[in-house]
Amino acid sequence: MGREEQRHFDVLVIGGGPAGMAAAACAAERGVRVGIVDDNPSFGGQIWRGGLNSQPNPNSAKWTERLRRSGAVALCGLRVVHQPEEGVLLAEGQNGFCELRYDRLVLATGARERFLPFPGWTLPNVMGAGGLQAMVKSGLLIRGKRVVVAGTGPLLLAVAAYLRKHGAEIPLICEQASWSSLARFGSALIRWPEKILQGLQLKRDLSGIPLAASTWVVAAHGEAAVESVVISRAGRTKTIPCDYLACGFHLVPNVELPLLLGCAVRHGFVQVDDFQNTTVPSVYCAGEPTGVGGVELALIEGQIAGLAATGHTKEAAAWFSKRRKAHRFAQLLERTFRLRAELSTLALPETMICRCEDVPYSRLRQHTSWRSAKLHTRCGMGPCQGRVCGPATQFLFKWNPDSVRPPVFPARVETLAAFSRQLETQPSEVTGGH
Ligand SMILES: Cc1cc2nc3c(=O)[nH]c(=O)nc-3n(C[C@H](O)[C@H](O)[C@H](O)COP(=O)(O)OP(=O)(O)OC[C@H]3O[C@@H](n4cnc5c(N)ncnc54)[C@H](O)[C@@H]3O)c2cc1C
């Protein structure tokens, strides 16, 4: 899209991952004007995003084709940063910005990795597990590199398998959950036979790689980049030489845009009714922002949202029982990979917590709330806008992040000027920036 364009859609979908693709395809197949926006050059979200030499899996190929045939207008490379007035979103891309008008909106903004600070976590080559996978998909050569994979959640195994396939050597996978939690998880999978098959495939892909439970990284060391990590296992520490540390602690939903639009969020997740309708009429939400449950749940919720947003509630209701089953899997994930308290004690006084604004642990622990820390230290006010340090401080200090302010992503001055024009006409709408 060019500069200052305006488009109007009956249904607008934000996020082109599995949930957004399913919502947009289902809505467009019902004959309404649908637009689907994603800030990446192509759709697919975190799991299906293509890369160099990537082979689409059958599910992603199916949904890509279905979306293409549905007639939904694809708006790739555009990032929604603000809602200047009800029914209008402001998005920015390489060529400028545009206004997207909608009658009904589906938010499918996905999730990101959770990072927890420990000494050395800001060293080069210490990366999010999914982040390293994304870099390898984009061409980073990992062949022959030693990668310790650590943190929690099933993503660690998927990433380890992917990295090994691309030639990495994985000396160890460190999972903070205990063997007893993992064993309960394994036996509960009997209710999800397809997950057992995925698990068996992963087991084959990872054969020979040791997996240590109740194990976590306590420090990373190195000069110009990470050279080794120290892990804690059964009360003992051990140093493992490595070239990369791929480290992530399950996922945090992207709820900034839903919050900006006034959708209620509880325990970190967007509140929705049976039809994926948020507390804001005409705004629906699907996928990871409503609960971290994997690709199957994201697809089911996306279909329900797309059908409900076009008034096809009866068809949407046909998905309810499958969604209930997928929700139970999400709850199982949440129970199994709950973070252990020890992880909140790893940071030293000098460990950076907000790496955008260089705020160490010692400066934060003097405060009693996110707001106070933000006002006095600038924690959360850098380019990531608290997306990394917010969830970390929530875990470390039990702080609840404040309300979200526009723009929800850093934006160019000309885009900001566009919504300051709105400000002149509607002074009460916008309360300020970061
Ligand atoms: C880093 C990472 C790697 C993962 N890798 C795997 C894996 O290998 N295997 C696996 O099974 N699961 C993986 N997952 C989990 C997987 O993403 C989910 O299970 C599922 O795909 C979620 O689908 P979704 O549509 O809800 O969200 P996503 O797939 O996250 O899609 C959301 C999309 O919305 C876009 N978006 C967000 N905000 C805006 C905005 N304001 N404007 C425009 N676009 C926006 C995002 O860029 C993204 O493309 C990964 C998750 C993460 C965070």
Coordinates of C-alpha atoms and ligand atoms in Angstrom, one line a residue:
M1 CA 0.0 0.0 0.0
G2 CA 1.2 3.5 -0.7
R3 CA 1.3 6.6 1.5
E4 CA -1.8 7.6 3.4
E5 CA -4.1 5.1 1.6
Q6 CA -7.5 4.3 3.1
R7 CA -9.2 0.9 2.8
H8 CA -12.5 -0.3 4.2
F9 CA -13.4 -3.9 5.0
D10 CA -16.4 -5.7 6.4
V11 CA -14.1 -7.9 8.4
L12 CA -10.5 -7.0 9.1
V13 CA -8.1 -9.5 10.5
I14 CA -4.9 -8.5 12.3
G15 CA -2.2 -11.2 12.3
G16 CA -1.5 -13.7 9.5
G17 CA -0.6 -16.7 11.6
P18 CA -2.7 -19.9 11.7
A19 CA -5.5 -18.2 13.7
G20 CA -5.7 -15.1 11.4
M21 CA -5.5 -17.1 8.2
A22 CA -8.3 -19.4 9.3
A23 CA -10.5 -16.4 10.4
A24 CA -9.9 -14.5 7.2
A25 CA -10.5 -17.5 4.9
C26 CA -13.7 -18.5 6.7
A27 CA -15.0 -14.9 6.7
A28 CA -14.1 -14.3 3.0
E29 CA -15.7 -17.6 1.9
R30 CA -19.0 -16.2 3.2
G31 CA -18.9 -13.4 0.6
V32 CA -17.9 -10.4 2.7
R33 CA -15.0 -8.0 2.1
V34 CA -12.1 -9.2 4.2
G35 CA -8.6 -7.8 4.7
I36 CA -5.8 -9.6 6.5
V37 CA -2.8 -7.7 7.8
D38 CA 0.6 -9.1 8.9
D39 CA 3.8 -7.3 9.6
N40 CA 5.9 -9.9 7.9
P41 CA 6.5 -10.3 4.2
S42 CA 4.4 -13.4 4.1
F43 CA 1.7 -15.2 6.1
G44 CA 2.1 -18.2 8.3
G45 CA 2.9 -16.7 11.7
Q46 CA 5.6 -18.1 14.0
I47 CA 5.1 -21.8 13.1
W48 CA 4.5 -21.7 9.3
R49 CA 6.6 -18.7 8.4
G50 CA 8.6 -19.7 5.4
G51 CA 12.4 -19.3 5.2
L52 CA 15.2 -20.0 2.8
N53 CA 14.7 -23.4 1.2
S54 CA 11.7 -24.1 3.4
Q55 CA 9.2 -26.8 2.5
P56 CA 5.6 -25.9 3.5
N57 CA 4.0 -28.6 5.6
P58 CA 0.6 -30.0 4.3
N59 CA -1.4 -28.0 6.9
S60 CA 0.2 -24.7 6.1
A61 CA 0.0 -25.4 2.3
K62 CA -3.8 -26.2 2.8
W63 CA -4.5 -23.0 4.6
T64 CA -2.3 -20.8 2.3
E65 CA -4.3 -22.1 -0.7
R66 CA -7.6 -21.8 1.1
L67 CA -6.8 -18.2 2.0
R68 CA -5.7 -17.4 -1.5
R69 CA -8.9 -18.8 -3.0
S70 CA -11.2 -17.1 -0.4
G71 CA -10.6 -13.7 -2.0
A72 CA -9.4 -12.1 1.3
V73 CA -7.2 -9.1 0.5
A74 CA -3.6 -9.8 1.7
L75 CA -1.9 -6.9 3.3
C76 CA 1.6 -8.2 4.2
G77 CA 4.4 -6.0 5.5
L78 CA 2.0 -3.7 7.4
R79 CA 2.1 -3.3 11.1
V80 CA -0.9 -1.9 13.0
V81 CA 0.3 0.6 15.6
H82 CA -2.8 2.6 16.7
Q83 CA -6.5 3.0 16.7
P84 CA -7.1 6.7 16.2
E85 CA -10.8 6.4 16.4
E86 CA -13.3 3.5 16.7
G87 CA -13.5 1.4 13.6
V88 CA -10.2 2.8 12.2
L89 CA -6.7 1.3 12.6
L90 CA -3.5 3.0 11.6
A91 CA -0.9 0.7 10.0
E92 CA 2.6 1.4 8.8
G93 CA 4.7 -0.3 6.2
Q94 CA 7.9 0.3 4.2
N95 CA 6.1 2.7 1.8
G96 CA 4.3 4.8 4.4
F97 CA 1.2 4.4 6.4
C98 CA -2.5 3.7 5.8
E99 CA -5.8 3.8 7.5
L100 CA -7.7 0.6 7.7
R101 CA -11.5 0.9 8.4
Y102 CA -13.5 -2.0 9.6
D103 CA -17.0 -3.0 10.6
R104 CA -15.8 -6.1 12.5
L105 CA -12.3 -6.9 13.6
V106 CA -10.5 -10.1 14.4
L107 CA -7.4 -9.8 16.5
A108 CA -5.0 -12.8 16.0
T109 CA -1.8 -11.2 17.1
G110 CA -0.1 -14.4 18.4
A111 CA 2.5 -14.7 21.2
R112 CA 6.2 -14.1 21.8
E113 CA 8.8 -15.9 23.8
R114 CA 9.2 -15.2 27.5
F115 CA 12.8 -14.3 28.6
L116 CA 14.0 -14.5 32.2
P117 CA 17.2 -12.7 33.2
F118 CA 20.2 -14.4 34.6
P119 CA 23.9 -13.3 34.6
G120 CA 25.1 -13.2 31.0
W121 CA 21.7 -13.4 29.3
T122 CA 22.5 -10.3 27.3
L123 CA 25.7 -11.7 25.8
P124 CA 25.8 -12.1 22.0
N125 CA 24.6 -15.5 20.8
V126 CA 22.3 -16.0 23.8
M127 CA 19.0 -16.0 22.0
G128 CA 15.4 -16.9 22.3
A129 CA 14.9 -20.5 21.2
G130 CA 12.3 -19.5 18.6
G131 CA 14.3 -16.5 17.8
L132 CA 17.4 -18.6 16.9
Q133 CA 15.2 -20.9 14.8
A134 CA 13.8 -17.9 13.0
M135 CA 17.4 -16.7 12.3
V136 CA 18.4 -20.1 10.9
K137 CA 15.2 -20.0 8.7
S138 CA 16.5 -16.7 7.4
G139 CA 19.9 -18.0 6.5
L140 CA 22.0 -18.0 9.6
L141 CA 24.5 -20.9 9.3
I142 CA 24.3 -23.2 12.3
R143 CA 26.1 -26.2 11.0
G144 CA 28.8 -27.5 13.4
K145 CA 27.8 -25.0 16.1
R146 CA 27.2 -26.2 19.6
V147 CA 23.8 -25.0 20.8
V148 CA 22.6 -25.5 24.4
V149 CA 18.8 -25.4 24.3
A150 CA 17.2 -24.4 27.7
G151 CA 14.1 -23.0 29.4
T152 CA 10.7 -24.6 29.3
G153 CA 7.9 -25.8 27.1
P154 CA 7.5 -28.0 24.0
L155 CA 9.0 -25.3 21.8
L156 CA 12.4 -26.3 23.1
L157 CA 12.1 -29.7 21.6
A158 CA 10.8 -28.4 18.2
V159 CA 13.7 -25.9 18.1
A160 CA 16.3 -28.5 19.1
A161 CA 15.0 -30.9 16.3
Y162 CA 15.1 -28.1 13.8
L163 CA 18.6 -26.9 14.7
R164 CA 19.9 -30.5 14.6
K165 CA 18.4 -31.0 11.2
H166 CA 20.3 -27.9 10.1
G167 CA 23.6 -29.3 11.3
A168 CA 23.8 -28.0 14.9
E169 CA 25.3 -30.0 17.6
I170 CA 23.0 -30.0 20.7
P171 CA 25.0 -31.1 23.8
L172 CA 22.0 -30.8 26.1
I173 CA 18.4 -29.7 26.4
C174 CA 17.6 -28.2 29.8
E175 CA 13.9 -28.3 30.9
Q176 CA 13.1 -26.5 34.1
A177 CA 10.0 -28.7 34.7
S178 CA 10.5 -31.8 36.8
W179 CA 10.4 -35.4 35.5
S180 CA 7.2 -36.0 37.5
S181 CA 5.5 -33.1 35.7
L182 CA 6.8 -34.3 32.4
A183 CA 5.7 -37.9 33.1
R184 CA 2.1 -36.6 34.0
F185 CA 2.2 -34.7 30.8
G186 CA 3.2 -37.8 28.8
S187 CA 0.4 -39.9 30.3
A188 CA -2.2 -37.2 29.9
L189 CA -1.4 -37.2 26.1
I190 CA -3.4 -40.3 25.7
R191 CA -6.4 -38.0 25.1
W192 CA -4.6 -36.4 22.2
P193 CA -3.3 -39.2 20.0
E194 CA -2.0 -36.8 17.3
K195 CA 0.2 -35.2 20.0
I196 CA 1.6 -38.6 20.8
L197 CA 2.5 -39.1 17.2
Q198 CA 4.2 -35.7 17.1
G199 CA 6.0 -36.6 20.4
L200 CA 7.3 -39.9 18.9
Q201 CA 8.5 -38.1 15.8
L202 CA 10.4 -35.6 18.0
K203 CA 11.8 -38.4 20.0
R204 CA 13.2 -39.9 16.8
D205 CA 14.5 -36.5 15.6
L206 CA 16.2 -35.9 19.0
S207 CA 17.6 -39.4 19.6
G208 CA 21.0 -39.3 21.3
I209 CA 20.5 -35.8 22.6
P210 CA 20.3 -35.7 26.4
L211 CA 17.3 -34.0 28.0
A212 CA 17.7 -33.0 31.6
A213 CA 14.6 -32.1 33.7
S214 CA 14.6 -29.9 36.8
T215 CA 17.6 -28.2 35.1
W216 CA 18.1 -24.5 34.2
V217 CA 20.8 -22.1 33.1
V218 CA 22.2 -20.0 36.0
A219 CA 24.8 -18.0 34.1
A220 CA 26.3 -17.6 30.6
H221 CA 29.9 -16.7 30.2
G222 CA 32.1 -15.4 27.4
E223 CA 34.1 -12.4 26.1
A224 CA 32.7 -11.2 22.8
A225 CA 30.0 -13.8 22.7
V226 CA 28.8 -16.7 24.8
E227 CA 31.4 -19.4 25.3
S228 CA 29.9 -21.5 28.0
V229 CA 26.8 -21.8 30.2
V230 CA 26.5 -22.9 33.8
I231 CA 23.5 -25.1 34.6
S232 CA 21.9 -26.1 37.8
R233 CA 20.9 -29.7 38.1
A234 CA 19.9 -31.6 41.2
G235 CA 21.5 -28.9 43.4
R236 CA 24.8 -29.0 41.5
T237 CA 26.2 -26.7 38.9
K238 CA 28.0 -27.8 35.7
T239 CA 29.7 -25.8 33.0
I240 CA 29.0 -26.6 29.3
P241 CA 31.0 -25.1 26.5
C242 CA 28.8 -23.8 23.6
D243 CA 28.6 -21.4 20.7
Y244 CA 24.9 -20.5 21.2
L245 CA 22.4 -20.6 24.0
A246 CA 18.8 -20.9 22.8
C247 CA 16.7 -20.1 25.8
G248 CA 13.0 -19.4 26.2
F249 CA 10.4 -19.8 28.9
H250 CA 7.2 -20.7 27.1
L251 CA 5.2 -18.0 25.5
V252 CA 3.6 -14.7 26.4
P253 CA 0.5 -13.6 24.5
N254 CA 0.6 -10.4 22.5
V255 CA -2.2 -8.5 24.1
E256 CA -1.0 -4.9 23.6
L257 CA -3.3 -4.2 20.6
P258 CA -6.4 -5.8 22.3
L259 CA -5.7 -3.7 25.4
L260 CA -5.4 -0.5 23.3
L261 CA -8.8 -1.3 21.8
G262 CA -10.3 -1.6 25.3
C263 CA -10.7 -5.4 25.4
A264 CA -10.7 -6.9 28.9
V265 CA -7.6 -9.0 29.7
R266 CA -7.6 -11.4 32.6
H267 CA -4.5 -13.2 33.9
G268 CA -2.7 -12.0 30.8
F269 CA -5.2 -13.4 28.3
V270 CA -7.9 -11.6 26.3
Q271 CA -11.4 -12.5 27.6
V272 CA -13.7 -13.9 24.9
D273 CA -17.1 -15.4 24.9
D274 CA -18.1 -18.7 23.1
F275 CA -17.9 -16.9 19.7
Q276 CA -14.5 -15.4 20.4
N277 CA -16.1 -12.0 20.8
T278 CA -14.1 -9.8 23.2
T279 CA -15.7 -7.5 25.7
V280 CA -15.7 -4.8 22.9
P281 CA -18.7 -5.5 20.6
S282 CA -17.5 -6.2 17.0
V283 CA -14.0 -7.0 18.1
Y284 CA -13.1 -10.8 18.1
C285 CA -9.9 -12.4 19.2
A286 CA -8.4 -15.8 18.3
G287 CA -5.2 -17.8 18.8
E288 CA -2.5 -17.3 21.4
P289 CA -3.8 -14.0 22.9
T290 CA -6.7 -15.9 24.4
G291 CA -4.6 -18.8 25.7
V292 CA -1.4 -20.5 24.6
G293 CA -2.6 -23.8 23.2
G294 CA -0.7 -24.5 19.9
V295 CA -1.5 -24.5 16.3
E296 CA -4.7 -26.7 16.5
L297 CA -6.4 -24.4 19.0
A298 CA -5.3 -21.3 17.0
L299 CA -6.9 -22.8 13.9
I300 CA -10.2 -23.7 15.6
E301 CA -10.5 -20.3 17.3
G302 CA -9.7 -18.6 14.0
Q303 CA -12.5 -20.4 12.2
I304 CA -15.0 -19.7 15.0
A305 CA -14.1 -16.0 15.0
G306 CA -14.3 -15.8 11.2
L307 CA -17.7 -17.5 11.1
A308 CA -19.1 -15.5 14.1
A309 CA -17.8 -12.2 12.7
T310 CA -19.9 -12.8 9.5
G311 CA -23.0 -13.9 11.5
H312 CA -22.7 -17.6 10.9
T313 CA -23.0 -18.5 14.5
K314 CA -24.5 -22.0 13.9
E315 CA -21.6 -23.1 11.8
A316 CA -19.2 -21.6 14.4
A317 CA -20.9 -23.5 17.2
A318 CA -20.1 -26.8 15.4
W319 CA -16.5 -26.2 16.5
F320 CA -17.2 -25.8 20.2
S321 CA -16.5 -29.4 21.3
K322 CA -13.2 -29.5 19.4
R323 CA -12.2 -26.2 21.0
R324 CA -13.0 -27.6 24.5
K325 CA -10.7 -30.5 23.9
A326 CA -7.9 -28.2 22.6
H327 CA -8.4 -25.9 25.6
R328 CA -7.8 -28.8 27.9
F329 CA -4.5 -29.3 26.2
A330 CA -3.7 -25.6 26.8
Q331 CA -4.4 -26.1 30.5
L332 CA -2.2 -29.1 30.5
L333 CA 0.7 -27.1 29.0
E334 CA 0.1 -24.3 31.6
R335 CA 0.3 -26.8 34.5
T336 CA 3.2 -28.8 33.2
F337 CA 5.5 -25.9 32.3
R338 CA 4.6 -23.5 35.2
L339 CA 7.8 -21.6 36.2
R340 CA 9.6 -22.8 39.3
A341 CA 10.3 -20.1 42.0
E342 CA 14.1 -20.7 41.8
L343 CA 14.1 -19.0 38.4
S344 CA 13.2 -15.7 40.1
T345 CA 16.5 -15.7 42.1
L346 CA 19.0 -15.9 39.3
A347 CA 19.6 -12.2 38.6
L348 CA 22.5 -10.5 40.4
P349 CA 22.3 -6.8 41.4
E350 CA 24.1 -5.8 38.3
T351 CA 22.1 -8.1 35.9
M352 CA 20.3 -6.0 33.3
I353 CA 16.6 -6.5 33.4
C354 CA 15.5 -3.8 30.9
R355 CA 18.2 -4.2 28.2
C356 CA 16.7 -1.4 26.1
E357 CA 17.2 1.2 28.8
D358 CA 20.1 -0.5 30.7
V359 CA 18.2 -0.9 34.0
P360 CA 19.8 -3.4 36.3
Y361 CA 18.1 -5.6 38.9
S362 CA 19.4 -3.5 41.8
R363 CA 17.6 -0.3 40.6
L364 CA 14.3 -2.1 40.1
R365 CA 14.1 -3.9 43.4
Q366 CA 13.7 -0.6 45.2
H367 CA 10.3 -0.1 43.6
T368 CA 6.9 -1.6 44.4
S369 CA 5.1 -1.4 41.1
W370 CA 5.7 -1.4 37.3
R371 CA 4.5 2.2 37.2
S372 CA 6.9 3.4 39.8
A373 CA 9.9 1.5 38.2
K374 CA 8.9 2.9 34.8
L375 CA 8.7 6.5 36.0
H376 CA 12.0 6.4 38.0
T377 CA 14.2 4.2 35.9
R378 CA 12.7 4.2 32.3
C379 CA 12.3 0.4 32.6
G380 CA 10.0 -0.7 29.7
M381 CA 10.3 2.6 27.9
G382 CA 12.8 1.5 25.2
P383 CA 12.1 0.2 21.7
C384 CA 10.6 -3.1 22.8
Q385 CA 8.1 -1.1 24.9
G386 CA 8.3 -3.6 27.8
R387 CA 7.7 -6.7 25.7
V388 CA 10.8 -8.3 27.2
C389 CA 11.2 -6.8 30.6
G390 CA 7.4 -6.5 31.3
P391 CA 6.8 -10.3 31.6
A392 CA 10.2 -10.7 33.3
T393 CA 9.3 -8.2 36.1
Q394 CA 5.9 -9.7 36.4
F395 CA 7.6 -13.0 37.3
L396 CA 10.4 -11.5 39.4
F397 CA 8.4 -8.9 41.3
K398 CA 4.7 -9.8 40.7
W399 CA 4.1 -6.4 39.0
N400 CA 1.2 -5.9 36.7
P401 CA 2.1 -3.8 33.6
D402 CA 0.2 -0.5 33.3
S403 CA -2.3 0.2 30.6
V404 CA -1.0 0.3 27.0
R405 CA -0.5 3.6 25.2
P406 CA -0.3 4.2 21.5
P407 CA 1.6 3.6 19.3
V408 CA 1.8 -0.1 20.3
F409 CA 5.0 -0.4 18.3
P410 CA 7.7 2.2 17.6
A411 CA 6.5 4.2 14.6
R412 CA 7.9 6.7 12.1
V413 CA 7.4 10.4 12.7
E414 CA 5.1 10.8 9.7
T415 CA 2.8 8.1 11.1
L416 CA 2.8 9.8 14.5
A417 CA 2.0 13.1 12.8
A418 CA -1.0 11.4 11.1
F419 CA -2.5 10.5 14.4
S420 CA -1.6 13.8 16.0
R421 CA -3.9 15.3 13.3
Q422 CA -6.5 13.0 14.8
L423 CA -5.6 14.3 18.2
E424 CA -6.3 17.9 17.1
T425 CA -9.8 16.8 16.0
Q426 CA -10.4 14.5 19.0
P427 CA -8.3 15.7 21.9
S428 CA -9.6 13.2 24.4
E429 CA -8.9 10.0 22.3
V430 CA -5.1 9.8 22.7
T431 CA -3.5 10.0 26.1
G432 CA 0.2 10.2 25.2
G433 CA 3.1 8.2 23.9
H434 CA 5.9 6.1 25.5
Ligands
LIG1 C1 9.2 -17.5 18.3 C2 8.2 -18.6 18.2 C3 8.5 -19.8 17.5 C4 7.5 -20.8 17.4 N1 7.9 -22.0 16.8 C5 7.0 -23.0 16.8 C6 7.4 -24.3 16.2 O1 8.5 -24.5 15.7 N2 6.5 -25.3 16.3 C7 5.3 -25.2 16.9 O2 4.5 -26.1 17.0 N3 4.9 -24.0 17.4 C8 5.7 -22.9 17.4 N4 5.4 -21.8 18.0 C9 4.0 -21.7 18.6 C10 3.0 -21.3 17.5 O3 3.4 -20.0 17.1 C11 1.6 -21.3 18.0 O4 1.3 -22.5 18.4 C12 0.6 -21.0 16.8 O5 1.1 -21.0 15.6 C13 0.0 -19.6 17.1 O6 -0.8 -19.1 16.0 P1 -1.4 -17.7 16.1 O7 -2.0 -17.5 14.7 O8 -2.2 -17.5 17.3 O9 -0.1 -16.7 16.3 P2 1.2 -16.4 15.4 O10 1.6 -17.6 14.6 O11 2.2 -15.9 16.4 O12 0.7 -15.3 14.4 C14 0.5 -13.9 14.8 C15 0.9 -13.0 13.7 O13 0.4 -11.7 13.9 C16 1.4 -10.8 13.6 N5 1.2 -9.5 14.3 C17 1.1 -9.3 15.6 N6 0.8 -8.0 15.9 C18 0.7 -7.4 14.7 C19 0.3 -6.1 14.4 N7 0.1 -5.1 15.3 N8 0.3 -5.7 13.1 C20 0.5 -6.7 12.1 N9 0.8 -8.0 12.4 C21 0.9 -8.3 13.7 C22 2.7 -11.5 14.0 O14 3.9 -10.9 13.4 C23 2.4 -12.9 13.6 O15 2.9 -13.1 12.2 C24 6.3 -20.7 18.1 C25 6.0 -19.5 18.8 C26 6.9 -18.5 18.8 C27 6.5 -17.2 19.6

